[in-house]
């Protein structure tokens, strides 16, 4: 894992939805850490592997942020979803 500056992490904080579905997740920032929270679940700490790439191990879930597009790509196994940040 690597350290990512809090001002970069702040770009990723927010609520993301999966277009066309009720799926939603929230990205929370706390100092130099990011957490992801799905509805009715406790927040899980994300481990940075690059400035915009994170993972949760186990269970092998990967997140890639595109702050310019306001998107979050979620990947687990062969499944991949692109969430859009709410304004």
The first five atom37 places (N, CA, C, CB, O) and aatype in JSON, in Angstrom:
{
  "aatype": [20, 20, 20, 20, 20, 20, 20, 20, 20, 20, 20, 20, 20, 20, 20, 20, 20, 20, 20, 20, 20, 20, 20, 20, 20, 20, 20, 20, 20, 20, 20, 20, 20, 20, 20, 20, 20, 20, 20, 20, 20, 20, 20, 20, 20, 20, 20, 20, 20, 20, 20, 20, 20, 20, 20, 20, 20, 20, 20, 20, 20, 20, 20, 20, 20, 20, 20, 20, 20, 20, 20, 20, 20, 20, 20, 20, 20, 20, 20, 20, 20, 20, 20, 20, 20, 20, 20],
  "atom_mask": [
    [1, 1, 1, 1, 1],
    [1, 1, 1, 1, 1],
    [1, 1, 1, 1, 1],
    [1, 1, 1, 1, 1],
    [1, 1, 1, 1, 1],
    [1, 1, 1, 1, 1],
    [1, 1, 1, 1, 1],
    [1, 1, 1, 1, 1],
    [1, 1, 1, 1, 1],
    [1, 1, 1, 1, 1],
    [1, 1, 1, 1, 1],
    [1, 1, 1, 1, 1],
    [1, 1, 1, 1, 1],
    [1, 1, 1, 1, 1],
    [1, 1, 1, 1, 1],
    [1, 1, 1, 1, 1],
    [1, 1, 1, 1, 1],
    [1, 1, 1, 1, 1],
    [1, 1, 1, 1, 1],
    [1, 1, 1, 1, 1],
    [1, 1, 1, 1, 1],
    [1, 1, 1, 1, 1],
    [1, 1, 1, 1, 1],
    [1, 1, 1, 1, 1],
    [1, 1, 1, 1, 1],
    [1, 1, 1, 1, 1],
    [1, 1, 1, 1, 1],
    [1, 1, 1, 1, 1],
    [1, 1, 1, 1, 1],
    [1, 1, 1, 1, 1],
    [1, 1, 1, 1, 1],
    [1, 1, 1, 1, 1],
    [1, 1, 1, 1, 1],
    [1, 1, 1, 1, 1],
    [1, 1, 1, 1, 1],
    [1, 1, 1, 1, 1],
    [1, 1, 1, 1, 1],
    [1, 1, 1, 1, 1],
    [1, 1, 1, 1, 1],
    [1, 1, 1, 1, 1],
    [1, 1, 1, 1, 1],
    [1, 1, 1, 1, 1],
    [1, 1, 1, 1, 1],
    [1, 1, 1, 1, 1],
    [1, 1, 1, 1, 1],
    [1, 1, 1, 1, 1],
    [1, 1, 1, 1, 1],
    [1, 1, 1, 1, 1],
    [1, 1, 1, 1, 1],
    [1, 1, 1, 1, 1],
    [1, 1, 1, 1, 1],
    [1, 1, 1, 1, 1],
    [1, 1, 1, 1, 1],
    [1, 1, 1, 1, 1],
    [1, 1, 1, 1, 1],
    [1, 1, 1, 1, 1],
    [1, 1, 1, 1, 1],
    [1, 1, 1, 1, 1],
    [1, 1, 1, 1, 1],
    [1, 1, 1, 1, 1],
    [1, 1, 1, 1, 1],
    [1, 1, 1, 1, 1],
    [1, 1, 1, 1, 1],
    [1, 1, 1, 1, 1],
    [1, 1, 1, 1, 1],
    [1, 1, 1, 1, 1],
    [1, 1, 1, 1, 1],
    [1, 1, 1, 1, 1],
    [1, 1, 1, 1, 1],
    [1, 1, 1, 1, 1],
    [1, 1, 1, 1, 1],
    [1, 1, 1, 1, 1],
    [1, 1, 1, 1, 1],
    [1, 1, 1, 1, 1],
    [1, 1, 1, 1, 1],
    [1, 1, 1, 1, 1],
    [1, 1, 1, 1, 1],
    [1, 1, 1, 1, 1],
    [1, 1, 1, 1, 1],
    [1, 1, 1, 1, 1],
    [1, 1, 1, 1, 1],
    [1, 1, 1, 1, 1],
    [1, 1, 1, 1, 1],
    [1, 1, 1, 1, 1],
    [1, 1, 1, 1, 1],
    [1, 1, 1, 1, 1],
    [1, 1, 1, 1, 1]
  ],
  "atom_positions": [
    [[0.84, -1.19, 0.0], [0.0, 0.0, 0.0], [0.87, 1.25, 0.0], [-0.95, 0.0, 1.21], [2.05, 1.2, 0.35]],
    [[0.28, 2.35, -0.4], [0.99, 3.62, -0.43], [0.19, 4.68, 0.33], [1.24, 4.08, -1.9], [-0.99, 4.49, 0.62]],
    [[0.86, 5.77, 0.65], [0.18, 6.89, 1.3], [-0.26, 7.89, 0.23], [1.09, 7.58, 2.35], [0.5, 8.21, -0.68]],
    [[-1.5, 8.37, 0.38], [-2.03, 9.37, -0.54], [-2.39, 10.6, 0.29], [-3.29, 8.82, -1.33], [-2.99, 10.48, 1.36]],
    [[-2.02, 11.76, -0.19], [-2.25, 13.02, 0.53], [-3.74, 13.24, 0.77], [-1.65, 14.2, -0.25], [-4.56, 12.99, -0.12]],
    [[-4.1, 13.73, 1.97], [-5.51, 13.97, 2.29], [-6.22, 14.87, 1.29], [-5.61, 14.57, 3.66], [-7.41, 14.68, 1.04]],
    [[-5.51, 15.86, 0.72], [-6.18, 16.75, -0.25], [-6.56, 16.03, -1.54], [-5.28, 17.94, -0.57], [-7.5, 16.44, -2.21]],
    [[-5.85, 14.98, -1.88], [-6.23, 14.15, -3.03], [-7.4, 13.25, -2.65], [-5.02, 13.29, -3.52], [-8.36, 13.12, -3.42]],
    [[-7.33, 12.65, -1.48], [-8.42, 11.78, -1.02], [-9.74, 12.54, -0.93], [-8.08, 11.18, 0.34], [-10.8, 11.98, -1.21]],
    [[-9.67, 13.82, -0.56], [-10.89, 14.63, -0.43], [-11.68, 14.69, -1.75], [-10.54, 16.05, 0.01], [-12.9, 14.83, -1.73]],
    [[-10.99, 14.58, -2.88], [-11.68, 14.6, -4.19], [-12.61, 13.4, -4.37], [-10.65, 14.61, -5.31], [-13.57, 13.47, -5.14]],
    [[-12.32, 12.32, -3.66], [-13.08, 11.08, -3.84], [-14.24, 10.95, -2.87], [-12.16, 9.9, -3.69], [-15.13, 10.11, -3.08]],
    [[-14.26, 11.75, -1.82], [-15.29, 11.66, -0.79], [-16.64, 12.08, -1.37], [-14.93, 12.53, 0.42], [-16.74, 13.08, -2.07]],
    [[-17.67, 11.29, -1.05], [-19.02, 11.62, -1.5], [-19.87, 10.38, -1.63], [-18.97, 12.35, -2.82], [-19.47, 9.28, -1.25]],
    [[-21.06, 10.57, -2.18], [-22.0, 9.47, -2.39], [-22.03, 9.15, -3.88], [-23.43, 9.84, -1.86], [-22.11, 10.04, -4.72]],
    [[-21.98, 7.87, -4.18], [-21.96, 7.39, -5.56], [-23.15, 6.47, -5.79], [-20.63, 6.66, -5.87], [-23.51, 5.67, -4.92]],
    [[-23.75, 6.58, -6.96], [-24.89, 5.74, -7.32], [-24.57, 4.98, -8.61], [-26.18, 6.59, -7.49], [-23.74, 5.41, -9.42]],
    [[-25.23, 3.85, -8.77], [-25.09, 3.06, -9.98], [-26.28, 3.41, -10.87], [-25.03, 1.5, -9.68], [-27.41, 3.03, -10.56]],
    [[-26.04, 4.14, -11.97], [-27.14, 4.6, -12.82], [-28.11, 3.48, -13.2], [-26.6, 5.24, -14.06], [-27.69, 2.38, -13.57]],
    [[-29.39, 3.78, -13.1], [-30.43, 2.83, -13.48], [-30.77, 1.82, -12.4], [-30.02, 2.11, -14.69], [-31.59, 0.93, -12.61]],
    [[-30.13, 1.94, -11.23], [-30.4, 1.01, -10.13], [-30.5, 1.81, -8.83], [-29.27, -0.09, -10.02], [-30.14, 2.99, -8.79]],
    [[-31.01, 1.18, -7.75], [-31.01, 1.85, -6.46], [-29.69, 1.72, -5.7], [-32.13, 1.31, -5.61], [-29.56, 2.21, -4.59]],
    [[-28.69, 1.05, -6.3], [-27.41, 0.8, -5.63], [-26.71, 2.12, -5.33], [-26.5, -0.09, -6.5], [-26.66, 3.03, -6.16]],
    [[-26.18, 2.19, -4.11], [-25.53, 3.41, -3.64], [-24.42, 3.04, -2.67], [-26.55, 4.38, -2.98], [-24.53, 2.06, -1.94]],
    [[-23.35, 3.82, -2.68], [-22.3, 3.65, -1.68], [-21.77, 5.03, -1.32], [-21.14, 2.72, -2.21], [-21.9, 5.99, -2.09]],
    [[-21.17, 5.12, -0.14], [-20.63, 6.38, 0.35], [-19.14, 6.21, 0.61], [-21.36, 6.84, 1.63], [-18.71, 5.22, 1.2]],
    [[-18.36, 7.17, 0.16], [-16.92, 7.18, 0.41], [-16.67, 8.27, 1.45], [-16.09, 7.44, -0.92], [-17.06, 9.42, 1.28]],
    [[-16.01, 7.87, 2.53], [-15.74, 8.76, 3.66], [-14.24, 8.96, 3.8], [-16.33, 8.19, 4.96], [-13.46, 8.05, 3.54]],
    [[-13.84, 10.15, 4.2], [-12.44, 10.44, 4.43], [-12.19, 10.74, 5.89], [-11.97, 11.6, 3.56], [-13.01, 11.39, 6.55]],
    [[-11.06, 10.26, 6.39], [-10.66, 10.54, 7.77], [-9.14, 10.64, 7.78], [-11.16, 9.42, 8.77], [-8.44, 9.63, 7.8]],
    [[-8.64, 11.89, 7.76], [-7.19, 12.09, 7.7], [-6.62, 11.54, 6.41], [-6.51, 11.43, 8.89], [-7.03, 11.95, 5.32]],
    [[-5.68, 10.62, 6.53], [-5.06, 10.04, 5.34], [-5.67, 8.68, 4.98], [-3.56, 9.89, 5.55], [-5.02, 7.85, 4.33]],
    [[-6.91, 8.45, 5.42], [-7.59, 7.19, 5.13], [-8.91, 7.44, 4.4], [-7.85, 6.41, 6.43], [-9.57, 8.45, 4.61]],
    [[-9.27, 6.48, 3.53], [-10.57, 6.47, 2.88], [-11.31, 5.23, 3.33], [-10.44, 6.51, 1.32], [-10.71, 4.18, 3.57]],
    [[-12.62, 5.37, 3.45], [-13.48, 4.26, 3.82], [-14.63, 4.21, 2.84], [-14.0, 4.39, 5.29], [-15.06, 5.24, 2.33]],
    [[-15.13, 3.02, 2.57], [-16.33, 2.87, 1.75], [-17.4, 2.26, 2.62], [-16.05, 1.99, 0.48], [-17.14, 1.37, 3.43]],
    [[-18.63, 2.75, 2.45], [-19.74, 2.23, 3.23], [-20.92, 1.96, 2.31], [-20.15, 3.22, 4.36], [-21.4, 2.85, 1.61]],
    [[-21.36, 0.72, 2.32], [-22.57, 0.32, 1.6], [-23.74, 0.43, 2.57], [-22.45, -1.13, 1.0], [-23.53, 0.31, 3.78]],
    [[-24.96, 0.66, 2.08], [-26.11, 0.78, 2.99], [-26.19, -0.41, 3.96], [-27.41, 0.89, 2.18], [-25.99, -1.56, 3.57]],
    [[-26.49, -0.1, 5.2], [-26.67, -1.1, 6.26], [-25.42, -1.92, 6.56], [-27.78, -2.04, 5.88], [-25.52, -3.03, 7.08]],
    [[-24.24, -1.39, 6.24], [-22.98, -2.06, 6.55], [-22.05, -1.07, 7.23], [-22.32, -2.65, 5.27], [-22.19, 0.14, 7.09]],
    [[-21.1, -1.61, 7.96], [-20.09, -0.77, 8.6], [-19.08, -0.3, 7.55], [-19.36, -1.54, 9.75], [-18.86, -1.0, 6.56]],
    [[-18.48, 0.88, 7.74], [-17.46, 1.33, 6.79], [-16.27, 0.38, 6.76], [-16.99, 2.74, 7.15], [-15.88, -0.18, 7.78]],
    [[-15.69, 0.2, 5.57], [-14.5, -0.63, 5.39], [-13.36, 0.26, 4.9], [-14.77, -1.8, 4.37], [-13.55, 1.08, 4.0]],
    [[-12.19, 0.1, 5.49], [-11.02, 0.91, 5.12], [-10.49, 0.46, 3.77], [-9.91, 0.82, 6.19], [-10.34, -0.73, 3.52]],
    [[-10.2, 1.44, 2.91], [-9.61, 1.17, 1.61], [-8.09, 1.3, 1.7], [-10.18, 2.12, 0.53], [-7.58, 2.26, 2.29]],
    [[-7.38, 0.35, 1.11], [-5.92, 0.41, 1.06], [-5.52, 0.95, -0.3], [-5.29, -1.0, 1.31], [-5.93, 0.42, -1.33]],
    [[-4.71, 2.01, -0.31], [-4.28, 2.62, -1.57], [-3.19, 1.78, -2.23], [-3.77, 4.05, -1.33], [-2.23, 1.36, -1.58]],
    [[-3.35, 1.54, -3.52], [-2.33, 0.86, -4.32], [-1.74, 1.82, -5.35], [-2.91, -0.39, -5.02], [-0.7, 1.54, -5.94]],
    [[-2.41, 2.94, -5.57], [-1.97, 4.05, -6.42], [-2.74, 5.27, -5.96], [-2.2, 3.75, -7.98], [-3.61, 5.16, -5.09]],
    [[-2.45, 6.43, -6.52], [-3.11, 7.65, -6.08], [-4.63, 7.58, -6.21], [-2.58, 8.84, -6.87], [-5.35, 8.17, -5.42]],
    [[-5.12, 6.85, -7.21], [-6.57, 6.76, -7.44], [-7.1, 5.33, -7.41], [-6.92, 7.39, -8.76], [-8.24, 5.08, -7.8]],
    [[-6.29, 4.39, -6.97], [-6.69, 2.97, -6.93], [-6.58, 2.43, -5.52], [-5.83, 2.13, -7.9], [-5.6, 2.66, -4.81]],
    [[-7.62, 1.68, -5.13], [-7.71, 1.17, -3.76], [-8.25, -0.24, -3.78], [-8.6, 2.08, -2.88], [-8.82, -0.69, -4.78]],
    [[-8.06, -0.94, -2.65], [-8.56, -2.32, -2.56], [-9.0, -2.61, -1.14], [-7.49, -3.32, -3.01], [-8.64, -1.92, -0.19]],
    [[-9.81, -3.66, -1.03], [-10.15, -4.27, 0.25], [-9.78, -5.73, 0.12], [-11.7, -4.07, 0.63], [-10.33, -6.45, -0.72]],
    [[-8.83, -6.19, 0.94], [-8.38, -7.59, 0.92], [-8.52, -8.19, 2.3], [-6.92, -7.7, 0.43], [-8.14, -7.53, 3.26]],
    [[-9.05, -9.41, 2.47], [-10.03, -9.95, 1.54], [-11.3, -9.11, 1.6], [-10.34, -11.42, 1.86], [-11.43, -8.33, 2.54]],
    [[-12.18, -9.18, 0.73], [-12.53, -10.24, -0.22], [-12.05, -10.01, -1.64], [-13.98, -10.41, -0.23], [-12.56, -10.67, -2.55]],
    [[-11.11, -9.11, -1.89], [-10.65, -8.89, -3.26], [-11.56, -7.95, -4.04], [-10.54, -10.21, -3.99], [-11.98, -8.26, -5.16]],
    [[-11.86, -6.81, -3.45], [-12.68, -5.8, -4.1], [-11.76, -4.62, -4.42], [-13.9, -5.36, -3.19], [-10.97, -4.18, -3.58]],
    [[-11.88, -4.11, -5.64], [-11.0, -3.05, -6.11], [-11.81, -1.82, -6.53], [-10.13, -3.54, -7.28], [-12.9, -1.95, -7.09]],
    [[-11.27, -0.65, -6.25], [-11.92, 0.62, -6.54], [-10.94, 1.5, -7.31], [-12.41, 1.32, -5.24], [-9.76, 1.59, -6.97]],
    [[-11.45, 2.16, -8.35], [-10.64, 3.1, -9.11], [-11.45, 4.38, -9.3], [-10.2, 2.5, -10.49], [-12.54, 4.36, -9.86]],
    [[-10.9, 5.48, -8.82], [-11.59, 6.77, -8.9], [-11.13, 7.56, -10.12], [-11.35, 7.58, -7.62], [-9.96, 7.54, -10.48]],
    [[-12.08, 8.25, -10.75], [-11.79, 9.23, -11.79], [-12.48, 10.52, -11.35], [-12.29, 8.73, -13.24], [-13.65, 10.75, -11.67]],
    [[-11.74, 11.36, -10.62], [-12.32, 12.56, -10.04], [-12.81, 13.52, -11.12], [-11.3, 13.26, -9.15], [-13.83, 14.19, -10.93]],
    [[-12.11, 13.6, -12.25], [-12.5, 14.51, -13.32], [-13.87, 14.14, -13.9], [-11.44, 14.51, -14.44], [-14.66, 15.02, -14.24]],
    [[-14.14, 12.85, -14.01], [-15.43, 12.39, -14.54], [-16.47, 12.19, -13.45], [-15.24, 11.09, -15.3], [-17.65, 12.02, -13.74]],
    [[-16.04, 12.22, -12.17], [-16.96, 11.95, -11.07], [-17.41, 10.51, -11.07], [-18.16, 12.87, -11.15], [-18.58, 10.22, -10.82]],
    [[-16.48, 9.59, -11.35], [-16.82, 8.17, -11.42], [-15.97, 7.34, -10.47], [-16.64, 7.67, -12.85], [-14.85, 7.7, -10.11]],
    [[-16.55, 6.23, -10.08], [-15.88, 5.24, -9.25], [-16.12, 3.88, -9.9], [-16.4, 5.27, -7.76], [-17.27, 3.44, -10.02]],
    [[-15.04, 3.23, -10.31], [-15.15, 1.9, -10.9], [-14.94, 0.88, -9.78], [-14.11, 1.7, -12.06], [-13.93, 0.92, -9.09]],
    [[-15.9, -0.02, -9.62], [-15.87, -1.07, -8.6], [-15.67, -2.39, -9.32], [-17.19, -1.09, -7.74], [-16.35, -2.67, -10.31]],
    [[-14.72, -3.21, -8.84], [-14.45, -4.49, -9.48], [-14.26, -5.58, -8.44], [-13.22, -4.4, -10.38], [-13.56, -5.4, -7.44]],
    [[-14.9, -6.7, -8.7], [-14.72, -7.9, -7.86], [-14.82, -9.1, -8.78], [-15.8, -7.98, -6.69], [-15.86, -9.35, -9.38]],
    [[-13.73, -9.85, -8.88], [-13.7, -10.97, -9.83], [-13.91, -10.44, -11.24], [-14.78, -12.03, -9.47], [-13.23, -9.5, -11.66]],
    [[-14.84, -11.05, -11.97], [-15.14, -10.6, -13.33], [-16.21, -9.52, -13.38], [-15.58, -11.77, -14.16], [-16.48, -8.97, -14.45]],
    [[-16.81, -9.21, -12.24], [-17.87, -8.2, -12.19], [-17.26, -6.81, -12.08], [-18.83, -8.47, -11.0], [-16.34, -6.58, -11.29]],
    [[-17.77, -5.88, -12.88], [-17.3, -4.5, -12.83], [-18.5, -3.57, -12.98], [-16.24, -4.22, -13.94], [-19.37, -3.79, -13.82]],
    [[-18.54, -2.54, -12.16], [-19.62, -1.56, -12.18], [-19.01, -0.16, -12.12], [-20.63, -1.78, -11.0], [-17.97, 0.03, -11.48]],
    [[-19.65, 0.8, -12.77], [-19.19, 2.18, -12.73], [-20.26, 3.01, -12.03], [-18.89, 2.73, -14.16], [-21.37, 3.17, -12.53]],
    [[-19.9, 3.54, -10.87], [-20.78, 4.39, -10.07], [-20.5, 5.85, -10.42], [-20.58, 4.13, -8.55], [-19.37, 6.2, -10.77]],
    [[-21.53, 6.69, -10.33], [-21.42, 8.11, -10.61], [-21.6, 8.9, -9.32], [-22.46, 8.55, -11.67], [-22.5, 8.63, -8.53]],
    [[-20.72, 9.88, -9.12], [-20.78, 10.7, -7.92], [-21.96, 11.66, -7.98], [-19.47, 11.48, -7.74], [-22.19, 12.32, -9.0]],
    [[-22.71, 11.72, -6.88], [-23.83, 12.65, -6.81], [-23.28, 14.06, -6.67], [-24.77, 12.3, -5.64], [-22.25, 14.27, -6.03]],
    [[-23.96, 15.01, -7.25], [-23.52, 16.41, -7.17], [-23.91, 17.01, -5.84], [-24.12, 17.25, -8.32], [-23.63, 18.18, -5.59]]
  ]
}
